[in-house]
N, CA and C of each residue as an Amber inpcrd file, in Angstrom:
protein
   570
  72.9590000  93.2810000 106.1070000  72.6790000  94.6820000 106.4050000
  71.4930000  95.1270000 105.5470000  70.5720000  95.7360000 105.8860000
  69.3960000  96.1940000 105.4930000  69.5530000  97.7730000 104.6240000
  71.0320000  98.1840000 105.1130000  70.5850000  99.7070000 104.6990000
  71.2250000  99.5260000 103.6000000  70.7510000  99.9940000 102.0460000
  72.0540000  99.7250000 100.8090000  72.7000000 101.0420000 100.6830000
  72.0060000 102.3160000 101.3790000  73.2890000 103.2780000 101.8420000
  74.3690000 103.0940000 102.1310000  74.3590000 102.6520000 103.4280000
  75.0190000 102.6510000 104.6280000  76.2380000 101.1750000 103.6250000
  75.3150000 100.2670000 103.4940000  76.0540000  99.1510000 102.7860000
  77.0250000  99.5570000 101.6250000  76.7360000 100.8610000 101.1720000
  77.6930000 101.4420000  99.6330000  79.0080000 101.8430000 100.4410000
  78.8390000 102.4290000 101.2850000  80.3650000 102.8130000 101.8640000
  81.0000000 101.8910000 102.4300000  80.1360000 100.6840000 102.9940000
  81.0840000  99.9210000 103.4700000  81.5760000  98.4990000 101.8210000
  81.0500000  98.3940000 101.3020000  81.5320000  97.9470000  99.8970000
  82.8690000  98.7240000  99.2830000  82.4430000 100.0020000  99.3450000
  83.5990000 101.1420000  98.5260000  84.9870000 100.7830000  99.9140000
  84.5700000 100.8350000 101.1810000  85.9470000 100.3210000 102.4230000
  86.4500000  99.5290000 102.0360000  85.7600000  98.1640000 101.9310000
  85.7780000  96.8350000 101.4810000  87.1900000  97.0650000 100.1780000
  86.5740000  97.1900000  99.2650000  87.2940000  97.3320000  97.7150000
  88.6040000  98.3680000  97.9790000  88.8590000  99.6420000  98.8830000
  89.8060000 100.0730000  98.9760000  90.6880000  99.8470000 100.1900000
  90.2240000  98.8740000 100.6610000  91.0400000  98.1430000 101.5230000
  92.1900000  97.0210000 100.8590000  90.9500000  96.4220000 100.1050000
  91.5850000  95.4020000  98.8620000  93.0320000  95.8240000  98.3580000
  92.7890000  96.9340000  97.7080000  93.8020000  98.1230000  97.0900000
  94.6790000  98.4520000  97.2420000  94.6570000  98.3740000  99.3270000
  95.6000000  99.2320000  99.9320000  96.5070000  98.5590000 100.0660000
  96.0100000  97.1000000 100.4100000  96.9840000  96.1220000 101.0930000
  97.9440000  95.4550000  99.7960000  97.8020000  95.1120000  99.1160000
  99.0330000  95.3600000  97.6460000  99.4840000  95.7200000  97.4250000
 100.8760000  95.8070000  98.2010000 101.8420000  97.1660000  97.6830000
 102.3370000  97.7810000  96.4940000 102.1210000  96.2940000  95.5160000
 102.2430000  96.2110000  94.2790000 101.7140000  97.3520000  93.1040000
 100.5350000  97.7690000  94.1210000  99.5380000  99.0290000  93.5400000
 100.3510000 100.1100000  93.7190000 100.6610000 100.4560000  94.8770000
 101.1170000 101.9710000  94.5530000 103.0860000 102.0740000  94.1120000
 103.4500000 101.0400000  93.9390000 104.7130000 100.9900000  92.5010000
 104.2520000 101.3630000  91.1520000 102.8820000 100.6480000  91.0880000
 102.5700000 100.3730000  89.9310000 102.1290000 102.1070000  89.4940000
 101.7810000 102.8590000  90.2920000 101.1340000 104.0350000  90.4050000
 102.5090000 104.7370000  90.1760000 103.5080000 104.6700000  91.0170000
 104.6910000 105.5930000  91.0370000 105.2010000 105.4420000  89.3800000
 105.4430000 104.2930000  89.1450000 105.6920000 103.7830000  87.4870000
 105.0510000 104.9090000  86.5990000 104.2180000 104.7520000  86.8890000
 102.9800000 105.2900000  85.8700000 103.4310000 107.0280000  86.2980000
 103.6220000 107.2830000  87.2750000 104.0160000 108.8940000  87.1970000
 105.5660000 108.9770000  86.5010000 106.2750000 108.2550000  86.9470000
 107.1690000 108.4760000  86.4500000 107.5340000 108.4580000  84.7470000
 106.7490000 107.7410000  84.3490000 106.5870000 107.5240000  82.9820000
 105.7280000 109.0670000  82.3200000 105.0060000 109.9240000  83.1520000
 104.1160000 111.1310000  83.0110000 105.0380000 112.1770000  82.9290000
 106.0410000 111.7790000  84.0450000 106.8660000 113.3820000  84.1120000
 107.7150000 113.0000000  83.2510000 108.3280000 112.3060000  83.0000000
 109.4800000 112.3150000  82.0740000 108.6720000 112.4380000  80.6820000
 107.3360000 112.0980000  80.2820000 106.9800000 112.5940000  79.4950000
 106.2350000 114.4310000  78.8290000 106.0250000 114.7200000  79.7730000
 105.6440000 116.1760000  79.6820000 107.1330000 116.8180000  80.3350000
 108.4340000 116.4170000  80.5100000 109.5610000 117.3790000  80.9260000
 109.6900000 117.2960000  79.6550000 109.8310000 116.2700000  78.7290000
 110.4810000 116.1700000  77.3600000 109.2730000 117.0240000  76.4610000
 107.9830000 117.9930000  76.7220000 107.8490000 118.7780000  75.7740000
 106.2360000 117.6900000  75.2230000 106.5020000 116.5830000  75.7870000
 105.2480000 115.5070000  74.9030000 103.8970000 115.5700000  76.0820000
 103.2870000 115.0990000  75.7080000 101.4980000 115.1720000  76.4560000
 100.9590000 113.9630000  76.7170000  99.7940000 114.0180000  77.7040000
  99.4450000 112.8660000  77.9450000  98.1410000 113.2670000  77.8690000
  97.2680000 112.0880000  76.6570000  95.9190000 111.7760000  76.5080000
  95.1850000 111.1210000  76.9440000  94.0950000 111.3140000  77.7320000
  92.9490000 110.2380000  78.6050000  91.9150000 109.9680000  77.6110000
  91.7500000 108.9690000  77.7930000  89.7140000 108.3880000  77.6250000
  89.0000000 107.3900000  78.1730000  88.2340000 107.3080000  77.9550000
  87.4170000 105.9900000  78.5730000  85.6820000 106.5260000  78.3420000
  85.0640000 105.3610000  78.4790000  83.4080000 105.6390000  78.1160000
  82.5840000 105.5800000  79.5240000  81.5620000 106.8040000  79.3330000
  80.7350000 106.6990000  80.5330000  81.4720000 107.8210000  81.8300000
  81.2370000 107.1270000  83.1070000  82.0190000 107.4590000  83.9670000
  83.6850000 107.9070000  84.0650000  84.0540000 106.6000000  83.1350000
  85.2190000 106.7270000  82.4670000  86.1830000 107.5120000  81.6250000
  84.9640000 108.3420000  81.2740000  85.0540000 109.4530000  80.0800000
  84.9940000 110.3990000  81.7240000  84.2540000 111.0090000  81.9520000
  84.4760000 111.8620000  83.0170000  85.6430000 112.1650000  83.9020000
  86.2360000 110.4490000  84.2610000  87.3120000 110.6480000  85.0140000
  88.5700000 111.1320000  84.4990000  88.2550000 110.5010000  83.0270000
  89.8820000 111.1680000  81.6420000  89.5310000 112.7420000  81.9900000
  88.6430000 113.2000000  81.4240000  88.3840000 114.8100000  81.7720000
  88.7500000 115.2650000  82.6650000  88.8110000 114.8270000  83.8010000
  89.0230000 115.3880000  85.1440000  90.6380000 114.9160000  85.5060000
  91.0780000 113.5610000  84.9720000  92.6300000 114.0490000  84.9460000
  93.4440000 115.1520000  84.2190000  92.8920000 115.0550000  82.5890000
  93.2190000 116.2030000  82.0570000  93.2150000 118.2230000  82.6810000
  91.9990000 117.6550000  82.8630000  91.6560000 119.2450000  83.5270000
  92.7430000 119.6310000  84.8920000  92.9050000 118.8230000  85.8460000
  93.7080000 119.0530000  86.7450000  95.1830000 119.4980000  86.3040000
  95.7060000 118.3430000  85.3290000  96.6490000 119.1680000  84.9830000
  97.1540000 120.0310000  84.0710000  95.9570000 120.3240000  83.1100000
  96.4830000 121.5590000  82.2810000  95.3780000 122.8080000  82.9190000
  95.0170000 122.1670000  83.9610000  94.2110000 123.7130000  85.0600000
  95.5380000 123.6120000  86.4130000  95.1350000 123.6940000  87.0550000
  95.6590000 122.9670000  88.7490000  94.7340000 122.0150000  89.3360000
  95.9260000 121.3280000  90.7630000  95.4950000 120.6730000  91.1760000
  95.1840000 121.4060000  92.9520000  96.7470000 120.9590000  93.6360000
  96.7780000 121.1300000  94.6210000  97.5070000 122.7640000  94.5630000
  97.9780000 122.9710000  93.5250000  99.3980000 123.9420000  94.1550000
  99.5550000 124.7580000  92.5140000 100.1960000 126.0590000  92.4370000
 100.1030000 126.6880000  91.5620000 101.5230000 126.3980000  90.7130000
 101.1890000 126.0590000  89.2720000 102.4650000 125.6580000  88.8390000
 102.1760000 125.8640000  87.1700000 103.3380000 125.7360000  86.2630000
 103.0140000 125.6080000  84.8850000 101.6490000 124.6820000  84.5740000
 101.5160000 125.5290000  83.3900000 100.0440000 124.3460000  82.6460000
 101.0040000 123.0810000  82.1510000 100.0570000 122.1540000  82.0350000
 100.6250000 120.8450000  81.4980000 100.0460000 120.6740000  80.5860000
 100.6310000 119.4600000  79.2960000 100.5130000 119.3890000  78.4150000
  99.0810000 117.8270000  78.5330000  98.1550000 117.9520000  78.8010000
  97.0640000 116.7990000  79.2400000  95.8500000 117.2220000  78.2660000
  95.5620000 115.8410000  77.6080000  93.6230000 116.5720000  76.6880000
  93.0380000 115.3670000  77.2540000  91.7610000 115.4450000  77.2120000
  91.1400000 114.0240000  77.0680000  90.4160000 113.7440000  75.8580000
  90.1300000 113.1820000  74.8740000  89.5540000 112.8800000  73.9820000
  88.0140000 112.7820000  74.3810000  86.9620000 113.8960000  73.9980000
  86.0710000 113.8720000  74.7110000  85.1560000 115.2430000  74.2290000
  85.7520000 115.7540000  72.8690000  85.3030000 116.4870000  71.8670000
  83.8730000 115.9980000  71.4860000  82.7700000 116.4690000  71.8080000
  81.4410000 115.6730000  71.1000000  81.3060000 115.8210000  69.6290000
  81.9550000 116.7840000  69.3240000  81.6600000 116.8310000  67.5270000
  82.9920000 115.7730000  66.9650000  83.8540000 115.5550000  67.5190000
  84.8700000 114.6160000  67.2240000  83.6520000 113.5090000  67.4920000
  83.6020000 113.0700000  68.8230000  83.0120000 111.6290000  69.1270000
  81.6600000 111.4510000  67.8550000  81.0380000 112.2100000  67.7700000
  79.6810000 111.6720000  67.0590000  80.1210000 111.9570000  65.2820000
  81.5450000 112.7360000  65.2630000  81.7310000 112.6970000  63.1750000
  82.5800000 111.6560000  63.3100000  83.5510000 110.6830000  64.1930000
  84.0060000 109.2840000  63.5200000  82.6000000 108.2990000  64.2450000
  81.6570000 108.7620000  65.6090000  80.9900000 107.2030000  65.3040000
  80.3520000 107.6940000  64.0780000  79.6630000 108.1870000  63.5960000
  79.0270000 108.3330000  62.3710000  79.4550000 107.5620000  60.8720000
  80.7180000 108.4030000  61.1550000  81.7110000 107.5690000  59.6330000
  82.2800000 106.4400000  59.6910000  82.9900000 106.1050000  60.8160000
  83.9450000 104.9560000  61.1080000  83.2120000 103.8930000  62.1140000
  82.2080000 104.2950000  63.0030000  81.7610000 103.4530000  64.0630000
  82.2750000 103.9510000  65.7260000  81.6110000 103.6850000  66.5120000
  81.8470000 104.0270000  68.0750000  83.4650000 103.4290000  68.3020000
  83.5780000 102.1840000  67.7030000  84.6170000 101.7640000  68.3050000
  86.0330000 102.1520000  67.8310000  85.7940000 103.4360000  66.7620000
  86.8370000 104.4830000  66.3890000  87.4660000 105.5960000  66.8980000
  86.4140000 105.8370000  67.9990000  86.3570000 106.7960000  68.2390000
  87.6670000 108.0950000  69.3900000  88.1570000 106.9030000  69.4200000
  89.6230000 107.4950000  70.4770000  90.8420000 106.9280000  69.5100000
  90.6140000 105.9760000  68.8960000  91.6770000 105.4710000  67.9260000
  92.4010000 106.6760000  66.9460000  91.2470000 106.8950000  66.1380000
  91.1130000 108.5530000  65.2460000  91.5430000 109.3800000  65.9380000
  91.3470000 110.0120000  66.8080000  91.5070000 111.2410000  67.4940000
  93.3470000 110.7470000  67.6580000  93.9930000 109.7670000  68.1780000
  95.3620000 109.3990000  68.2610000  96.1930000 109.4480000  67.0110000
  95.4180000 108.5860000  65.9270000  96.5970000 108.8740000  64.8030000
  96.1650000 110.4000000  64.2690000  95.5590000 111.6770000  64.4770000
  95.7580000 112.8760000  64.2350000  96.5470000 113.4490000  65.1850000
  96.3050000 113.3450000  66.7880000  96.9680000 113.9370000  67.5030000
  98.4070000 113.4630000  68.3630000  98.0560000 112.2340000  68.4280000
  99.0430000 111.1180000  69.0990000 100.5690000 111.2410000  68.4020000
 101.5930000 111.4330000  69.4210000 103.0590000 111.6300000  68.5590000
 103.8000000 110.5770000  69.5930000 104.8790000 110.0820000  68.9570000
 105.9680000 109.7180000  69.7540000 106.5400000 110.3600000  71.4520000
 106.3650000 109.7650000  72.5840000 106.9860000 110.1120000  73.5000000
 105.4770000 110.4110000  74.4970000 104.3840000 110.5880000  73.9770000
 102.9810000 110.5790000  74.6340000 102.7680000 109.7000000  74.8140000
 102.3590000 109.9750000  76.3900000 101.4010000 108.8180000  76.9790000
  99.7450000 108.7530000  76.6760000  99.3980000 107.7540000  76.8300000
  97.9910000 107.5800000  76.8820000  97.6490000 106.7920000  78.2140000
  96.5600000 107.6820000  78.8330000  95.8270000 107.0630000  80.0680000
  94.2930000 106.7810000  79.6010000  94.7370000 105.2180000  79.5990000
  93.3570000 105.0580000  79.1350000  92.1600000 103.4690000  79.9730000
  91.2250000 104.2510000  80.3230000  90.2440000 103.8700000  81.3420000
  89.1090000 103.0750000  81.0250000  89.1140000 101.8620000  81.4380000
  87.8540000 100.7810000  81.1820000  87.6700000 100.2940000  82.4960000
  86.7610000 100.1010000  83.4560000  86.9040000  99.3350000  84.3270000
  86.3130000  98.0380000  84.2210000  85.9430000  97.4000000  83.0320000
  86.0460000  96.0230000  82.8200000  87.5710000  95.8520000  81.4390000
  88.1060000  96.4690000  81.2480000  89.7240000  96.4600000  80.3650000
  89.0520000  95.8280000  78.7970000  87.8660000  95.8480000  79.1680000
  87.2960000  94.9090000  77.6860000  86.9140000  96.5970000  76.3600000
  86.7460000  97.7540000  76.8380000  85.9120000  98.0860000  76.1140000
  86.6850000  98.4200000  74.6900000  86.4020000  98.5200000  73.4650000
  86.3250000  98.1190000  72.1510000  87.3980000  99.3210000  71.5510000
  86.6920000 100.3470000  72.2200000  86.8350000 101.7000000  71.5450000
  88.1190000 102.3710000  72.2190000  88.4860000 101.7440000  73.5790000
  89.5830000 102.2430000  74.2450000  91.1620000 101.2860000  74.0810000
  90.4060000 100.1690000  73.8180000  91.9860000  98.8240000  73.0490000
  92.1120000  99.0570000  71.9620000  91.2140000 100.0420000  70.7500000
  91.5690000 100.3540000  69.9910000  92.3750000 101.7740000  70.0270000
  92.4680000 102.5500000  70.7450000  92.8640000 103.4810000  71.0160000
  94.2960000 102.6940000  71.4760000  94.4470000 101.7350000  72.4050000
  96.0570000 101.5130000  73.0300000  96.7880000 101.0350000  71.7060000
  95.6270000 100.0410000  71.0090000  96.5600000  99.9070000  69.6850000
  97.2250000 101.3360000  68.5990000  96.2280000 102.3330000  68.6860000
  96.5080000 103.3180000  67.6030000  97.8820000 104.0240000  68.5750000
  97.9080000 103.9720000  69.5140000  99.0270000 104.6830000  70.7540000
 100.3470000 103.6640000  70.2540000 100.3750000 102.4130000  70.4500000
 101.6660000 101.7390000  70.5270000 102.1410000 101.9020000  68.5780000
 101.1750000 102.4070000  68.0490000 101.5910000 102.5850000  66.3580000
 102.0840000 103.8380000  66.1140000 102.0140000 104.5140000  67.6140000
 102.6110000 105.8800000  67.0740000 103.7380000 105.9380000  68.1570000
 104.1180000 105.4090000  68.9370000 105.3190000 105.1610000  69.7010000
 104.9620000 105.8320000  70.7700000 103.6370000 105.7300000  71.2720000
 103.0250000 106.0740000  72.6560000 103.2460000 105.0640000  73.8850000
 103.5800000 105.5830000  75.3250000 103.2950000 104.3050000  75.7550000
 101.9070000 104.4060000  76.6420000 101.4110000 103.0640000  77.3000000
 100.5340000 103.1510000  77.8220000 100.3250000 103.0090000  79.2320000
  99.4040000 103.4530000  79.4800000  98.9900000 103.6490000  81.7060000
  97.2620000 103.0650000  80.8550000  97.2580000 102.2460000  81.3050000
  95.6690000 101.6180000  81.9330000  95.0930000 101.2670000  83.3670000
  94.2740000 101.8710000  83.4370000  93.5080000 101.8000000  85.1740000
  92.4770000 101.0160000  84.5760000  92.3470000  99.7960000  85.0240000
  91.3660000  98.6410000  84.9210000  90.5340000  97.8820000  85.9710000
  89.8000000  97.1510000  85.7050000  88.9090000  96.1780000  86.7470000
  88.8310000  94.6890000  86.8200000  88.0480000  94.2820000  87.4100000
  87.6500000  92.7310000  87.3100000  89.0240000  92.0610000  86.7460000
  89.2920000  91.2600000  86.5060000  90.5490000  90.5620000  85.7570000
  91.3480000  91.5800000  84.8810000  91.4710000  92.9100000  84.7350000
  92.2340000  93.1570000  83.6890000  91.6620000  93.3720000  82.0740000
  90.7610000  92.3860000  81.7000000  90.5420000  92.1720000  80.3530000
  91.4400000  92.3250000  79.4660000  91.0470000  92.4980000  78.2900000
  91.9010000  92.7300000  76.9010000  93.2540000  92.9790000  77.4010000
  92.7430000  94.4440000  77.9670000  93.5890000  95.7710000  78.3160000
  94.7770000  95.0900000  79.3020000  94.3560000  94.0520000  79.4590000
  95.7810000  94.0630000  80.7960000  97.0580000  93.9780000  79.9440000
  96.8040000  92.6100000  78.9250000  98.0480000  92.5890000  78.5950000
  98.6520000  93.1800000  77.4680000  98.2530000  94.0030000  77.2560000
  98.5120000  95.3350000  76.1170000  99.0240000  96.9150000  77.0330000
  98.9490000  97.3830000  78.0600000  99.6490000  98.0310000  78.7460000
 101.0630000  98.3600000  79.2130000 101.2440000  99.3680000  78.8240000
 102.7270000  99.2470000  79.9600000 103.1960000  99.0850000  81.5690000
 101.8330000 100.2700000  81.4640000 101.8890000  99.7650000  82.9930000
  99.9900000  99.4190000  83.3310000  99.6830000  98.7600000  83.6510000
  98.5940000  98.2520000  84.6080000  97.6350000  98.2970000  85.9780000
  96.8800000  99.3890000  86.2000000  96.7840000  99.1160000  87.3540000
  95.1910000  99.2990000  88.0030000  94.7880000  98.0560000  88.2190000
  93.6810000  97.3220000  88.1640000  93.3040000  97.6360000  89.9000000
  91.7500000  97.8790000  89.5690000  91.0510000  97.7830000  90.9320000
  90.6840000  96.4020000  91.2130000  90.4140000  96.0660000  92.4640000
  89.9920000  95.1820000  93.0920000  88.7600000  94.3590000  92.0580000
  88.9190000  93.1920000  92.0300000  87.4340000  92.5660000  91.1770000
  86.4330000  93.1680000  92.2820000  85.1410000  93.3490000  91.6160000
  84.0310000  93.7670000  92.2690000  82.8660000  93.6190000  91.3440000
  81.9550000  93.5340000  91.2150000  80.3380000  92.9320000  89.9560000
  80.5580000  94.1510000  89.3570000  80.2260000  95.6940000  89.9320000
  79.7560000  96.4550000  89.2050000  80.7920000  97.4990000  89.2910000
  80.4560000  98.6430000  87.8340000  81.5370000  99.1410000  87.7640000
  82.0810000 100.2490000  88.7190000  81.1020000 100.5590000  89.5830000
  81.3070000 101.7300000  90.8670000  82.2120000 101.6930000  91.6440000
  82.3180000 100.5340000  92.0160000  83.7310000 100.4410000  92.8820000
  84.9200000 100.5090000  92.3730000  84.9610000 100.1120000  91.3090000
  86.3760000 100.0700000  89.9600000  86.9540000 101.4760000  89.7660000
  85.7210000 102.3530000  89.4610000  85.7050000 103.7560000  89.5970000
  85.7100000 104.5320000  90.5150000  85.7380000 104.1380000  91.6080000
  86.3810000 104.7990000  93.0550000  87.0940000 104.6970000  93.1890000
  87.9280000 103.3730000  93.0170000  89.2640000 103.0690000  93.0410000
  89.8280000 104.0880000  91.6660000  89.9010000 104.2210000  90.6450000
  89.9320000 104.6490000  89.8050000  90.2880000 106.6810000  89.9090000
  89.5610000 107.0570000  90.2300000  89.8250000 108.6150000  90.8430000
  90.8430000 108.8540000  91.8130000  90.8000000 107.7650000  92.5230000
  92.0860000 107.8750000  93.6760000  93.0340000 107.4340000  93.2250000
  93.3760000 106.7280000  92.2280000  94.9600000 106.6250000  91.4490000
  94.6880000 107.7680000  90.8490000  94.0870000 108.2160000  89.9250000
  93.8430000 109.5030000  89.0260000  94.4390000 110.6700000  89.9040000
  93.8190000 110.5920000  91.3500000  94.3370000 111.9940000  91.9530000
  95.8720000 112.0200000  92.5230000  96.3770000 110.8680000  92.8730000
  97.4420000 110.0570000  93.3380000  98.6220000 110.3260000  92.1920000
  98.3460000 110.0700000  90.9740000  99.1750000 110.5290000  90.0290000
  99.0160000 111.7750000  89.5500000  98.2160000 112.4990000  89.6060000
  98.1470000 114.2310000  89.6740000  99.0170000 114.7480000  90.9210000
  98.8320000 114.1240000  91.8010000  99.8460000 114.6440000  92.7330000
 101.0950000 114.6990000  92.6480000 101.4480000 113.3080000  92.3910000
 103.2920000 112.9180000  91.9690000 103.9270000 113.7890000  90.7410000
 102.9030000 113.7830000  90.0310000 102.8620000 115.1670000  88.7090000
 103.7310000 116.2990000  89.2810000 102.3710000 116.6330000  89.7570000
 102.6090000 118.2860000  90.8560000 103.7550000 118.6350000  91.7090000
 104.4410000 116.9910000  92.2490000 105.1680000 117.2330000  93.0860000
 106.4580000 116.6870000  92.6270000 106.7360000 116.7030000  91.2840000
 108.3010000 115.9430000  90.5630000 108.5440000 116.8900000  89.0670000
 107.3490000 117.3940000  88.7740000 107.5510000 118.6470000  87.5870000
 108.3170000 119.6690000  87.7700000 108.9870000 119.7120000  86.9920000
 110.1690000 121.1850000  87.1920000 109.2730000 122.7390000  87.3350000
């Protein structure tokens, strides 16, 4: 195909076709809500991050649910780590790859989840973050790519886009679990 327009949507079909046909994915998705509501019924919160795009999409889970989504309901207890005067006073002092770790052992408590986003599961600053989470009796939701990386087998629950080269498709896939579990949120919260 000549057009790399026309060719992006059918790549992004391609990869969420991949997705669809695994049923394994949307258990893995229900898991992961269910592990959300029972954590914000009990009073505890759930923290996003990830770098880049990644960082955007934590924001935008957060925001949905301590804004709205679909339907008018209590605020929820959701941040994303994504403070710029936080991010640039630990890379400064501690290094980049501190930078969600820190923010957990200040804010991170027992019974919080962490949703946390790499779509290659490798990046530095976000496995350090699942580690600072499982030291504070957090559990974890990772949305990942390509093989999983690091991140796969350090998760509680797992749930990986289709392998694909680059990270765009990972991250399409990626928003649509994001909105998928904002929904189940919306629609199992007291």
């Amino acid at each position: 195909m000549n057009d790399p327009i026309k060719q992006n949507f059918f790549e992004a079909q391609d990869v969420l076709n991949k997705f669809i046909s695994d049923g394994k994915n949307f258990q893995l998705i229900a898991k992961a809500g269910v592990l959300m509501v029972k954590a914000l019924r009990e009073g505890c919160k759930v923290i996003s991050c990830g770098n880049g795009g990644s960082m955007c999409d934590a924001m935008h889970f957060a925001e949905e649910l301590s804004g709205r989504f679909r339907d008018d309901r209590k605020a929820l207890a959701a941040v994303s780590i994504s403070d710029p005067s936080h991010i640039s006073c630990v890379g400064n002092d501690y290094g980049y790859d501190k930078v969600f770790s820190r923010y957990l052992e200040a804010l991170g408590s027992k019974g919080d989840i962490l949703l946390a986003i790499s779509s290659s599961g490798n990046s530095a600053n976000v496995i350090n973050a699942i580690n600072s989470a499982k030291t504070k009796g957090m559990m974890v939701v990772g949305l990942t790519g390509k093989d999983g990386g690091k991140m796969a087998s350090l998760c509680d629950v797992e749930i990986r886009a289709p392998y694909s080269s680059y990270a765009d498709r990972a991250q399409e896939i990626h928003i649509k679990v994001i909105h998928a579990l904002i929904h189940y949120i919306e629609l199992n919260i007291d």
